[in-house]
Coordinates of C-alpha atoms and ligand atoms in Angstrom, one line a residue:
M1 CA -2.5 -30.3 -33.3
T2 CA -0.3 -33.4 -33.0
G3 CA 2.9 -32.9 -31.2
P4 CA 5.5 -32.4 -30.1
T5 CA 5.1 -28.8 -31.1
T6 CA 6.8 -25.9 -29.5
L7 CA 5.0 -22.6 -29.1
T8 CA 6.9 -19.6 -27.9
G9 CA 6.0 -16.8 -25.6
I10 CA 7.5 -14.9 -22.7
G11 CA 8.7 -16.9 -19.7
S12 CA 7.1 -15.5 -16.7
T13 CA 7.6 -17.9 -13.8
P14 CA 10.9 -19.6 -14.5
R15 CA 9.9 -23.1 -13.6
T16 CA 8.7 -26.1 -15.6
G17 CA 5.5 -28.1 -15.2
V18 CA 3.7 -30.7 -17.2
G19 CA 0.0 -31.5 -17.1
T20 CA -3.3 -31.7 -18.9
A21 CA -4.5 -28.7 -20.8
R22 CA -7.7 -27.1 -19.8
W23 CA -9.1 -23.9 -21.3
Y24 CA -10.5 -21.3 -19.1
R25 CA -12.7 -18.8 -20.9
G26 CA -13.7 -16.6 -18.0
G27 CA -16.8 -18.6 -17.4
A28 CA -19.9 -16.5 -18.0
D29 CA -21.0 -15.1 -21.3
L30 CA -21.0 -11.3 -20.8
T31 CA -22.6 -10.4 -24.1
L32 CA -24.9 -7.4 -23.6
P33 CA -28.5 -7.3 -24.9
D34 CA -29.2 -4.8 -27.7
R35 CA -29.1 -1.2 -26.6
P36 CA -32.8 -0.1 -26.1
D37 CA -34.3 3.2 -27.1
P38 CA -33.3 5.7 -24.3
S39 CA -36.9 6.8 -23.9
T40 CA -37.8 3.3 -22.7
V41 CA -35.1 3.3 -19.9
D42 CA -36.0 4.4 -16.4
P43 CA -32.8 6.1 -15.0
A44 CA -34.0 5.6 -11.4
I45 CA -34.2 1.9 -11.8
E46 CA -30.8 1.8 -13.7
R47 CA -29.1 3.8 -11.0
E48 CA -30.3 1.4 -8.4
R49 CA -29.1 -1.6 -10.4
F50 CA -25.7 0.1 -10.8
E51 CA -25.6 0.7 -7.0
A52 CA -26.5 -2.9 -6.3
A53 CA -23.9 -4.2 -8.8
R54 CA -21.2 -2.0 -7.2
E55 CA -22.0 -3.4 -3.8
E56 CA -22.0 -7.0 -5.1
A57 CA -18.7 -6.4 -6.8
R58 CA -17.2 -4.8 -3.7
E59 CA -18.1 -7.9 -1.6
A60 CA -16.6 -10.2 -4.2
I61 CA -13.4 -8.1 -4.4
R62 CA -13.0 -8.1 -0.6
L63 CA -13.4 -11.9 -0.6
A64 CA -10.8 -12.2 -3.3
R65 CA -8.5 -9.9 -1.3
D66 CA -8.8 -12.1 1.8
R67 CA -8.2 -15.2 -0.2
A68 CA -5.2 -13.7 -1.9
E69 CA -3.8 -12.5 1.5
A70 CA -4.1 -16.0 3.0
R71 CA -2.3 -17.5 0.0
V72 CA 0.2 -15.0 -1.3
G73 CA 0.4 -12.3 1.4
G74 CA -0.8 -8.8 2.0
E75 CA 1.3 -7.0 -0.5
E76 CA 0.1 -9.0 -3.5
A77 CA -3.4 -8.9 -2.1
A78 CA -3.2 -5.1 -2.1
V79 CA -4.0 -5.1 -5.8
F80 CA -7.6 -5.8 -4.8
D81 CA -7.6 -2.5 -2.8
A82 CA -6.8 -0.8 -6.1
H83 CA -9.7 -2.7 -7.7
E84 CA -12.0 -1.5 -5.0
A85 CA -10.8 2.0 -5.5
F86 CA -11.9 1.8 -9.2
L87 CA -15.5 1.1 -7.9
D88 CA -15.3 4.5 -6.1
D89 CA -13.4 6.4 -8.7
P90 CA -15.5 9.5 -9.3
G91 CA -14.1 9.7 -12.8
I92 CA -15.8 6.4 -13.5
V93 CA -18.9 6.5 -11.2
D94 CA -19.9 10.0 -12.2
D95 CA -19.6 9.2 -16.0
V96 CA -21.7 6.0 -15.6
E97 CA -24.4 7.9 -13.7
D98 CA -24.4 10.7 -16.3
A99 CA -24.9 8.1 -19.1
I100 CA -27.7 6.4 -17.1
A101 CA -29.4 9.8 -16.6
D102 CA -29.3 10.2 -20.4
G103 CA -31.2 6.9 -20.8
T104 CA -28.4 4.3 -21.1
P105 CA -29.0 1.0 -19.3
A106 CA -26.5 0.4 -16.5
E107 CA -24.7 -2.5 -18.2
H108 CA -24.1 -0.4 -21.4
A109 CA -23.0 2.6 -19.3
V110 CA -20.5 0.4 -17.4
R111 CA -19.1 -1.2 -20.5
D112 CA -18.7 2.0 -22.3
R113 CA -17.0 3.8 -19.5
F114 CA -14.6 0.9 -18.7
E115 CA -13.8 0.4 -22.4
A116 CA -12.7 4.1 -22.5
A117 CA -10.5 3.7 -19.4
I118 CA -9.0 0.4 -20.6
G119 CA -8.2 2.1 -24.0
Q120 CA -6.4 4.9 -22.2
F121 CA -4.3 2.6 -20.1
E122 CA -3.5 0.3 -23.0
G123 CA -2.1 3.4 -24.8
M124 CA 0.5 3.9 -22.0
D125 CA 3.8 2.2 -21.5
G126 CA 5.0 -0.7 -19.2
R127 CA 3.2 -1.2 -16.0
M128 CA 0.5 1.4 -16.6
A129 CA -0.6 -0.6 -19.6
E130 CA -1.1 -3.6 -17.3
R131 CA -3.6 -1.6 -15.2
A132 CA -5.9 -2.3 -18.1
D133 CA -6.1 -5.9 -16.8
D134 CA -7.2 -4.7 -13.4
L135 CA -10.0 -2.6 -15.1
R136 CA -11.2 -5.6 -17.1
D137 CA -11.4 -7.5 -13.9
V138 CA -13.6 -4.9 -12.2
R139 CA -15.7 -4.4 -15.3
D140 CA -16.5 -8.1 -15.6
R141 CA -17.5 -8.2 -11.9
L142 CA -19.9 -5.4 -12.5
L143 CA -21.3 -6.9 -15.6
R144 CA -21.7 -10.3 -14.0
A145 CA -23.7 -8.7 -11.3
L146 CA -25.8 -6.6 -13.7
L147 CA -26.5 -9.5 -16.1
D148 CA -27.0 -12.0 -13.3
A149 CA -24.4 -14.1 -15.0
P150 CA -23.0 -17.2 -13.2
T151 CA -19.7 -16.8 -11.5
P152 CA -16.9 -18.2 -13.6
T153 CA -15.4 -21.7 -13.1
D154 CA -14.1 -22.2 -9.6
L155 CA -10.4 -21.9 -10.2
S156 CA -9.6 -22.9 -6.7
T157 CA -10.7 -26.5 -7.2
L158 CA -9.1 -27.5 -10.5
P159 CA -8.0 -31.1 -10.6
A160 CA -4.3 -31.8 -9.8
G161 CA -2.0 -31.7 -12.9
T162 CA -4.0 -29.0 -14.7
V163 CA -2.2 -26.7 -17.2
L164 CA -4.5 -23.7 -17.4
L165 CA -4.8 -22.1 -20.9
A166 CA -6.5 -18.8 -21.2
E167 CA -6.7 -15.8 -23.5
R168 CA -5.8 -13.8 -20.4
L169 CA -6.1 -14.2 -16.7
T170 CA -7.1 -11.5 -14.3
P171 CA -5.3 -11.0 -11.0
S172 CA -8.4 -12.4 -9.2
D173 CA -8.4 -15.5 -11.4
T174 CA -4.7 -16.1 -10.6
A175 CA -5.0 -15.5 -6.9
E176 CA -7.6 -18.2 -6.7
L177 CA -5.3 -20.9 -8.2
D178 CA -4.1 -23.7 -6.0
P179 CA -0.3 -24.1 -6.7
A180 CA -0.5 -27.7 -5.6
A181 CA -3.0 -28.5 -8.4
V182 CA -2.0 -26.2 -11.2
A183 CA 1.1 -27.5 -13.1
G184 CA 1.4 -24.5 -15.3
I185 CA -0.3 -21.5 -16.9
A186 CA -0.1 -20.4 -20.6
T187 CA -1.9 -17.3 -21.8
V188 CA -2.2 -15.6 -25.2
A189 CA -2.1 -12.1 -23.7
G190 CA -0.2 -10.5 -20.8
G191 CA 3.3 -9.4 -20.0
R192 CA 5.9 -10.5 -17.3
T193 CA 5.0 -7.5 -15.1
S194 CA 1.3 -7.8 -15.2
H195 CA -0.2 -8.3 -11.7
A196 CA -1.5 -11.7 -12.8
A197 CA 2.1 -12.7 -13.8
I198 CA 3.5 -11.4 -10.5
I199 CA 0.9 -13.3 -8.5
A200 CA 1.7 -16.5 -10.5
R201 CA 5.4 -16.0 -9.7
S202 CA 4.7 -15.6 -6.0
L203 CA 2.8 -18.8 -6.1
S204 CA 5.7 -20.4 -8.0
I205 CA 3.3 -21.7 -10.7
P206 CA 5.3 -22.2 -14.0
A207 CA 4.0 -19.6 -16.4
V208 CA 4.4 -18.5 -20.0
V209 CA 2.5 -15.4 -21.2
G210 CA 2.2 -13.8 -24.6
V211 CA 1.9 -17.1 -26.4
V212 CA 0.4 -15.6 -29.6
D213 CA 1.4 -18.7 -31.6
A214 CA -1.5 -21.1 -32.1
L215 CA -2.2 -21.6 -28.4
A216 CA -5.9 -21.6 -29.4
E217 CA -5.4 -24.8 -31.3
V218 CA -4.4 -26.8 -28.2
A219 CA -7.3 -28.9 -27.3
D220 CA -8.5 -29.6 -23.7
G221 CA -7.0 -32.9 -22.5
T222 CA -3.7 -32.6 -24.4
E223 CA -0.5 -33.1 -22.5
V224 CA 1.3 -29.8 -22.3
L225 CA 4.7 -28.8 -20.9
V226 CA 5.1 -25.2 -19.7
D227 CA 8.7 -24.1 -19.6
G228 CA 8.6 -20.7 -17.9
E229 CA 12.4 -20.3 -18.1
A230 CA 12.7 -20.8 -21.9
G231 CA 9.3 -19.1 -22.5
E232 CA 8.0 -22.3 -24.3
V233 CA 4.9 -24.3 -24.3
V234 CA 5.5 -27.8 -25.7
V235 CA 2.4 -29.6 -26.9
E236 CA 2.7 -33.4 -26.4
P237 CA 6.3 -33.1 -25.3
G238 CA 7.2 -36.8 -25.2
E239 CA 9.0 -38.7 -22.5
K240 CA 12.5 -37.4 -23.1
R241 CA 11.7 -33.7 -23.0
R242 CA 9.4 -34.1 -20.1
A243 CA 12.0 -35.9 -18.0
A244 CA 14.7 -33.4 -18.9
A245 CA 12.6 -30.4 -18.1
L246 CA 11.4 -31.7 -14.8
R247 CA 15.0 -32.7 -13.8
K248 CA 16.1 -29.1 -14.4
D249 CA 13.3 -27.8 -12.3
D250 CA 13.9 -30.2 -9.5
A251 CA 17.4 -29.2 -8.3
P252 CA 17.4 -29.8 -4.6
V253 CA 17.1 -26.9 -2.2
V254 CA 20.5 -26.1 -0.6
P255 CA 19.8 -24.1 2.6
E256 CA 23.5 -23.3 3.3
P257 CA 25.8 -20.9 1.4
V258 CA 27.8 -22.5 -1.4
S259 CA 31.3 -22.3 -2.8
T260 CA 32.8 -23.2 -6.2
A261 CA 34.5 -26.7 -6.5
D262 CA 37.8 -24.9 -5.6
G263 CA 36.4 -23.1 -2.6
R264 CA 35.4 -19.6 -3.7
A265 CA 32.3 -18.5 -1.8
I266 CA 29.5 -17.2 -4.0
E267 CA 26.4 -15.7 -2.3
V268 CA 23.2 -16.8 -4.0
A269 CA 20.5 -14.4 -3.0
A270 CA 16.9 -13.6 -3.9
N271 CA 15.3 -10.6 -5.7
V272 CA 12.0 -9.7 -4.1
G273 CA 9.4 -7.2 -5.0
S274 CA 7.3 -7.4 -1.9
G275 CA 7.2 -8.8 1.6
A276 CA 5.1 -11.7 0.5
E277 CA 8.1 -13.0 -1.7
V278 CA 10.4 -13.2 1.3
P279 CA 9.2 -16.5 2.8
P280 CA 9.3 -18.4 -0.5
A281 CA 12.9 -17.0 -1.1
S282 CA 14.0 -18.5 2.2
D283 CA 12.2 -21.8 1.3
R284 CA 14.3 -22.0 -1.9
G285 CA 17.5 -21.6 0.1
A286 CA 18.4 -17.9 -0.6
D287 CA 21.4 -16.6 1.2
G288 CA 19.6 -13.4 2.0
I289 CA 18.1 -10.8 -0.4
G290 CA 20.3 -9.2 -3.0
L291 CA 17.6 -6.9 -4.4
F292 CA 14.6 -5.6 -2.5
R293 CA 12.8 -3.5 -5.0
S294 CA 11.4 -0.9 -2.6
E295 CA 9.4 0.8 -5.3
F296 CA 6.8 -2.0 -5.0
L297 CA 5.9 -0.4 -1.6
F298 CA 4.9 2.7 -3.6
L299 CA 2.8 1.2 -6.4
D300 CA -0.9 0.6 -6.5
R301 CA -1.9 3.1 -3.9
E302 CA -2.7 6.7 -3.6
S303 CA 0.0 8.1 -1.4
P304 CA 3.5 7.0 -0.5
P305 CA 4.2 4.7 2.4
D306 CA 5.3 6.6 5.6
E307 CA 8.5 6.0 7.5
E308 CA 6.9 3.5 9.8
E309 CA 5.5 1.3 7.1
Q310 CA 8.8 1.2 5.2
Y311 CA 10.7 0.5 8.5
E312 CA 8.4 -2.4 9.2
A313 CA 8.7 -3.9 5.8
V314 CA 12.5 -3.9 5.9
V315 CA 12.6 -5.2 9.5
A316 CA 10.3 -8.1 8.5
A317 CA 12.8 -9.0 5.8
L318 CA 15.7 -8.8 8.2
E319 CA 13.9 -11.0 10.6
A320 CA 13.3 -13.6 7.9
F321 CA 17.0 -13.8 7.2
P322 CA 18.6 -13.1 10.6
D323 CA 22.1 -14.3 9.5
D324 CA 22.1 -12.9 5.9
R325 CA 22.4 -9.6 4.1
I326 CA 19.3 -7.8 2.9
V327 CA 20.0 -5.3 0.1
V328 CA 17.3 -2.7 -0.2
R329 CA 17.3 -0.6 -3.3
T330 CA 16.1 3.0 -2.7
L331 CA 13.1 4.1 -4.7
D332 CA 13.6 3.4 -8.4
V333 CA 10.7 5.0 -10.2
G334 CA 10.6 6.8 -13.6
G335 CA 11.2 5.0 -16.9
D336 CA 8.7 2.1 -17.1
K337 CA 7.7 2.5 -13.4
Q338 CA 5.3 5.3 -13.2
V339 CA 3.6 6.3 -9.9
P340 CA 0.6 8.6 -10.7
Y341 CA 0.5 10.4 -7.3
L342 CA 4.2 11.4 -7.6
D343 CA 3.5 13.6 -10.5
L344 CA 6.7 12.6 -12.3
P345 CA 7.7 14.9 -15.1
E346 CA 6.3 14.2 -18.5
E347 CA 9.2 13.4 -20.7
P348 CA 9.6 12.4 -24.4
N349 CA 11.9 9.6 -23.5
P350 CA 11.4 8.6 -19.8
F351 CA 14.1 5.9 -19.9
L352 CA 16.6 8.6 -20.6
G353 CA 15.1 11.1 -18.2
R354 CA 14.4 11.6 -14.5
R355 CA 14.7 8.1 -13.0
G356 CA 16.0 6.4 -9.8
I357 CA 18.6 8.4 -7.9
R358 CA 18.1 11.5 -10.1
L359 CA 14.6 11.9 -8.7
S360 CA 15.7 11.0 -5.1
L361 CA 18.3 13.7 -5.1
E362 CA 16.1 16.5 -6.5
E363 CA 12.3 16.3 -7.2
H364 CA 11.7 13.7 -4.5
A365 CA 14.4 14.6 -1.9
D366 CA 11.6 14.5 0.7
L367 CA 10.7 10.8 -0.1
F368 CA 14.4 10.0 -0.1
E369 CA 14.9 11.4 3.3
T370 CA 11.9 9.5 4.7
Q371 CA 13.1 6.3 3.1
L372 CA 16.7 6.8 4.5
R373 CA 15.3 7.4 8.0
A374 CA 13.4 4.2 7.8
L375 CA 16.4 2.3 6.4
L376 CA 18.9 3.7 9.0
R377 CA 16.5 2.8 11.8
A378 CA 16.0 -0.7 10.3
A379 CA 19.8 -1.1 10.1
A380 CA 20.0 -0.9 13.9
H381 CA 17.5 -3.7 14.2
G382 CA 19.0 -6.9 15.5
R383 CA 22.3 -5.3 16.5
D384 CA 23.0 -5.5 20.2
G385 CA 19.7 -7.3 20.7
N386 CA 16.4 -7.2 18.9
G387 CA 16.0 -3.6 17.8
G388 CA 17.4 -2.1 21.0
G389 CA 20.5 -0.1 21.4
G390 CA 21.7 0.1 17.8
S391 CA 24.9 1.9 17.2
E392 CA 25.3 5.2 15.6
G393 CA 27.0 4.1 12.4
D394 CA 29.9 5.6 10.7
G395 CA 29.2 4.5 7.1
A396 CA 31.4 2.2 5.1
S397 CA 33.7 1.4 7.9
D398 CA 31.1 0.3 10.5
D399 CA 33.1 -2.7 11.8
D400 CA 30.7 -4.2 14.4
R401 CA 28.6 -5.6 11.5
D402 CA 28.6 -9.3 10.8
D403 CA 30.5 -10.0 7.6
R404 CA 27.5 -11.1 5.6
G405 CA 24.5 -10.2 7.7
G406 CA 22.5 -7.1 8.2
L407 CA 21.1 -4.4 6.1
A408 CA 22.7 -2.9 2.9
V409 CA 21.2 -0.1 0.9
M410 CA 21.9 0.6 -2.8
F411 CA 21.1 3.5 -5.1
P412 CA 19.6 2.9 -8.5
M413 CA 20.4 4.3 -11.9
V414 CA 23.7 5.9 -10.9
S415 CA 25.6 7.6 -13.7
R416 CA 27.8 10.1 -11.9
V417 CA 30.3 10.1 -9.0
E418 CA 28.6 13.3 -7.8
E419 CA 25.3 11.4 -7.3
V420 CA 27.0 8.9 -5.0
E421 CA 28.7 11.7 -3.1
A422 CA 25.4 13.6 -2.7
A423 CA 23.6 10.4 -1.6
L424 CA 26.3 9.7 0.9
D425 CA 25.9 13.2 2.2
R426 CA 22.2 12.7 2.6
V427 CA 22.8 9.5 4.5
E428 CA 25.2 11.3 6.8
S429 CA 22.7 14.1 7.5
V430 CA 19.9 11.7 8.2
A431 CA 22.1 9.8 10.6
A432 CA 22.9 13.2 12.3
D433 CA 19.2 14.0 12.6
L434 CA 18.4 10.6 14.1
A435 CA 21.3 11.0 16.5
A436 CA 20.0 14.4 17.6
E437 CA 16.6 13.0 18.1
G438 CA 18.0 10.1 20.2
V439 CA 16.5 7.5 17.7
D440 CA 18.3 4.1 17.4
H441 CA 19.9 3.8 14.0
A442 CA 23.0 2.5 12.2
V443 CA 24.5 3.3 8.8
P444 CA 24.2 0.2 6.6
E445 CA 26.6 -1.0 3.9
L446 CA 26.1 1.3 1.0
G447 CA 26.3 0.5 -2.7
A448 CA 25.2 1.4 -6.2
M449 CA 23.6 -0.4 -9.0
V450 CA 25.6 -0.5 -12.3
E451 CA 22.8 -0.2 -14.8
T452 CA 24.3 2.5 -17.1
P453 CA 27.4 2.4 -19.3
A454 CA 28.6 5.5 -17.3
A455 CA 28.5 3.5 -14.0
S456 CA 30.4 0.7 -15.6
Y457 CA 33.1 3.1 -16.9
L458 CA 33.3 4.7 -13.5
A459 CA 33.2 1.4 -11.5
D460 CA 36.7 2.2 -10.0
A461 CA 35.6 5.6 -8.7
L462 CA 32.3 4.3 -7.4
A463 CA 33.8 1.3 -5.7
A464 CA 36.3 3.5 -4.0
R465 CA 33.5 5.4 -2.3
L466 CA 31.1 2.5 -1.6
D467 CA 30.9 -0.9 0.1
F468 CA 29.6 -2.7 -3.0
L469 CA 28.3 -2.5 -6.6
S470 CA 25.5 -4.6 -8.1
V471 CA 25.2 -5.1 -11.8
G472 CA 21.7 -4.6 -13.1
T473 CA 21.9 -6.4 -16.5
N474 CA 18.2 -5.6 -17.4
D475 CA 18.9 -1.9 -17.7
L476 CA 22.6 -2.2 -18.5
A477 CA 21.7 -4.3 -21.6
G478 CA 19.1 -1.7 -22.6
Y479 CA 21.4 1.2 -22.2
V480 CA 24.5 -0.4 -23.7
M481 CA 22.6 -1.6 -26.7
A482 CA 20.3 1.4 -27.0
A483 CA 17.3 -1.0 -26.9
D484 CA 14.2 -0.4 -24.9
R485 CA 13.6 -3.3 -22.6
E486 CA 9.9 -3.1 -23.0
S487 CA 9.9 -3.3 -26.8
D488 CA 9.4 -6.5 -28.7
A489 CA 10.8 -5.0 -31.8
V490 CA 14.3 -4.7 -30.4
A491 CA 14.2 -7.7 -28.1
D492 CA 17.0 -9.2 -30.0
Y493 CA 19.3 -6.3 -29.1
H494 CA 18.3 -6.5 -25.5
D495 CA 20.4 -9.5 -24.5
P496 CA 23.2 -9.6 -22.0
L497 CA 25.1 -12.0 -24.2
H498 CA 26.0 -9.3 -26.7
P499 CA 29.8 -8.8 -26.4
A500 CA 29.4 -5.1 -25.6
V501 CA 27.2 -5.9 -22.6
L502 CA 29.6 -8.6 -21.4
R503 CA 32.5 -6.2 -21.7
A504 CA 30.6 -3.6 -19.6
I505 CA 30.1 -6.3 -16.9
D506 CA 33.8 -7.3 -16.9
R507 CA 34.8 -3.6 -16.8
T508 CA 32.7 -3.3 -13.7
T509 CA 34.3 -6.1 -11.8
A510 CA 37.8 -5.1 -13.1
G511 CA 37.1 -1.5 -11.9
A512 CA 36.3 -2.7 -8.4
E513 CA 39.4 -4.9 -8.1
G514 CA 41.9 -3.5 -5.7
T515 CA 39.2 -1.8 -3.6
D516 CA 37.4 -3.3 -0.7
A517 CA 34.0 -3.3 -2.5
W518 CA 32.3 -6.5 -3.4
V519 CA 30.4 -6.8 -6.7
G520 CA 27.1 -8.7 -7.2
M521 CA 24.7 -9.0 -10.1
C522 CA 20.9 -8.7 -9.6
G523 CA 19.7 -8.5 -13.3
E524 CA 18.0 -11.4 -14.8
M525 CA 21.3 -12.8 -16.2
A526 CA 22.3 -13.8 -12.6
G527 CA 19.4 -16.3 -12.4
D528 CA 20.3 -18.3 -15.5
P529 CA 22.1 -21.5 -14.4
E530 CA 23.5 -21.8 -18.0
L531 CA 25.4 -18.5 -17.3
T532 CA 26.6 -19.2 -13.7
E533 CA 30.1 -20.3 -14.8
L534 CA 30.5 -17.1 -16.8
S535 CA 29.3 -14.9 -14.0
V536 CA 31.8 -16.6 -11.6
G537 CA 34.4 -16.0 -14.3
F538 CA 33.7 -12.3 -14.3
G539 CA 34.7 -12.3 -10.6
L540 CA 31.2 -11.6 -9.2
D541 CA 30.9 -12.3 -5.4
E542 CA 27.1 -12.5 -5.3
L543 CA 24.3 -13.5 -7.7
S544 CA 20.8 -12.4 -6.9
M545 CA 17.7 -13.7 -8.7
S546 CA 14.0 -14.8 -8.7
A547 CA 13.8 -17.3 -5.9
V548 CA 12.7 -20.1 -8.2
T549 CA 16.1 -20.5 -9.8
I550 CA 18.2 -20.4 -6.6
P551 CA 18.5 -24.2 -6.2
A552 CA 19.7 -24.7 -9.8
V553 CA 22.2 -21.8 -9.6
K554 CA 23.6 -23.1 -6.3
E555 CA 23.9 -26.6 -7.8
R556 CA 25.9 -25.1 -10.7
V557 CA 28.1 -22.9 -8.5
R558 CA 29.3 -26.1 -6.7
E559 CA 30.4 -27.6 -10.0
V560 CA 32.4 -24.6 -11.2
D561 CA 36.1 -24.3 -11.1
S562 CA 37.0 -20.6 -10.8
A563 CA 40.2 -20.8 -12.9
E564 CA 38.3 -22.5 -15.7
A565 CA 35.5 -20.0 -15.3
R566 CA 37.9 -17.2 -15.7
E567 CA 39.3 -18.8 -18.9
L568 CA 35.7 -19.0 -20.1
A569 CA 35.1 -15.4 -19.4
E570 CA 38.3 -14.4 -21.2
A571 CA 37.3 -16.5 -24.2
V572 CA 33.9 -14.8 -24.2
L573 CA 35.4 -11.4 -23.9
R574 CA 37.4 -12.0 -27.1
C575 CA 34.2 -12.6 -29.1
E576 CA 32.9 -10.0 -31.4
T577 CA 29.3 -11.2 -32.0
R578 CA 26.5 -12.7 -29.9
A579 CA 26.6 -15.8 -32.1
E580 CA 30.3 -16.4 -31.2
V581 CA 29.5 -15.8 -27.5
R582 CA 26.7 -18.4 -27.6
D583 CA 29.0 -20.8 -29.4
V584 CA 31.8 -20.5 -26.8
L585 CA 29.1 -21.0 -24.1
G586 CA 27.8 -24.1 -25.9
L587 CA 24.3 -22.5 -26.2
D588 CA 22.0 -23.0 -29.2
E589 CA 21.3 -20.0 -31.3
Ligands
PEP1 C1 17.8 -5.5 -11.5 C2 17.5 -4.4 -12.3 O1 16.6 -3.5 -11.9 P1 15.1 -3.5 -12.5 O2 14.9 -4.7 -13.3 O3 14.2 -3.4 -11.3 O4 15.1 -2.2 -13.3 C3 18.2 -4.2 -13.6 O5 18.1 -3.2 -14.2 O6 18.9 -5.2 -14.0
MG2 MG1 17.1 -1.5 -13.3

């Protein structure tokens, strides 16, 4: 391949890096010998081999876990606990042992059983499909042990400036990478929400996944640029493109809050999916956390976290940002986020079913209560001293709260005023219980996500009852455009730059005008520096995003004039097609 050639995929870590391509092919050859005649197989020996392989794999998984914990933190490392659990899963172990008893050699029994499990997960939606990667990882560890195959290339010692190309990377592969050495990752397979992609993001390694386009033709040693924001891999990019891309990525970190050129303060906060993402957010200059996806505390485990664990996770985030606001979203499961132990109802169309606040108010009222107890206790932390003597809050009018600091809590997937009223009642009753028990607590700021057209139409009524609203453009675009956010086939529809979505955003800020509620945005649109002026023009007070784009968005906010930004928003709101919107914004089609 002679460049420059641009291959497209899915941007996963929105940073850019340039380096030298190096293919990673998983190291060892795991081709199995031909299956022998069952009568020649000694099941006792095979059982012993299987046992020994499990123990070897267990040791390697624990080592990977410790290494990941040291590099990216405990929450990301917890994926390896899930890997270890596969080694003990009776549904797998018993089947492998049964096959061995019938005369199947251990390596064939392992491969067959894992292939079946991988096939099952691949047939599911969203995050569950990505558990297939975890199973592949465990299967390969077992097969390596059984075949006595060499361990794969040591990914922790790659030379500086490597762009790693692979068919797919497992979570263990990714956790081994040294972010100082690896300039980028491009893989043929994988989605944005696979564990491997999440770990790469936590390590801030530029990454593009799902590059089906001719990645295989890129030879080792070629210069490659990985633009994880545009979702592009540029082969032999040339000096101009390289310099432009790196300039974009290198916006200086601005630790203090920023205002527009004419003095309007805009909070630029971080979205985090786990405690491990909190320190990098603060390093990138986040003004607090605008979206703490609390559901990550519930994934990849066998039972929900208890009140204490949730309390501690939130307090750790508050301590990392003592002067800033931390917005924790209550449990948002259902739709693409399935949690097996919660026994969520089977639904023909989960995106239009029991999700978010709907589950918290009914099927999982118990989990909601535990979560609110943890949150109200955490809200007292740091007031009147470190954790001691918190006030008994009185909801939206709690006036001893610092303007911008402290805890805020928001409810996901709201579509009715009644849901907000019921959630506020639950908060009040949890506060009363804690008071009766003599437990320190406070009522945090309370808000709702605007992710449904209903919430956008009702923004005035919601804002009148709450302290804030936060626009979730990922789901809002999906529901306004009737386009599944997980489906490639309708990816074109799922774009916040469609006029209908932009009008829903504007309707939200307009609805909140005249109330005391502030309005933020925490969908992916908020993190796009090319859309910062438009977001300011819509009247948003806060933009919350993946930590990596915070410096570029802060830089952009400082250049914006809010009157001009409003004119831009008005021009965009007059558009009738996405092409016209892109034209007004000066973006290429
Ligand atoms: C931020 C959002 O929530 P999530 O992506 O977690 O569904 C959104 O829908 O825009
Ligand atoms: Mg959402």
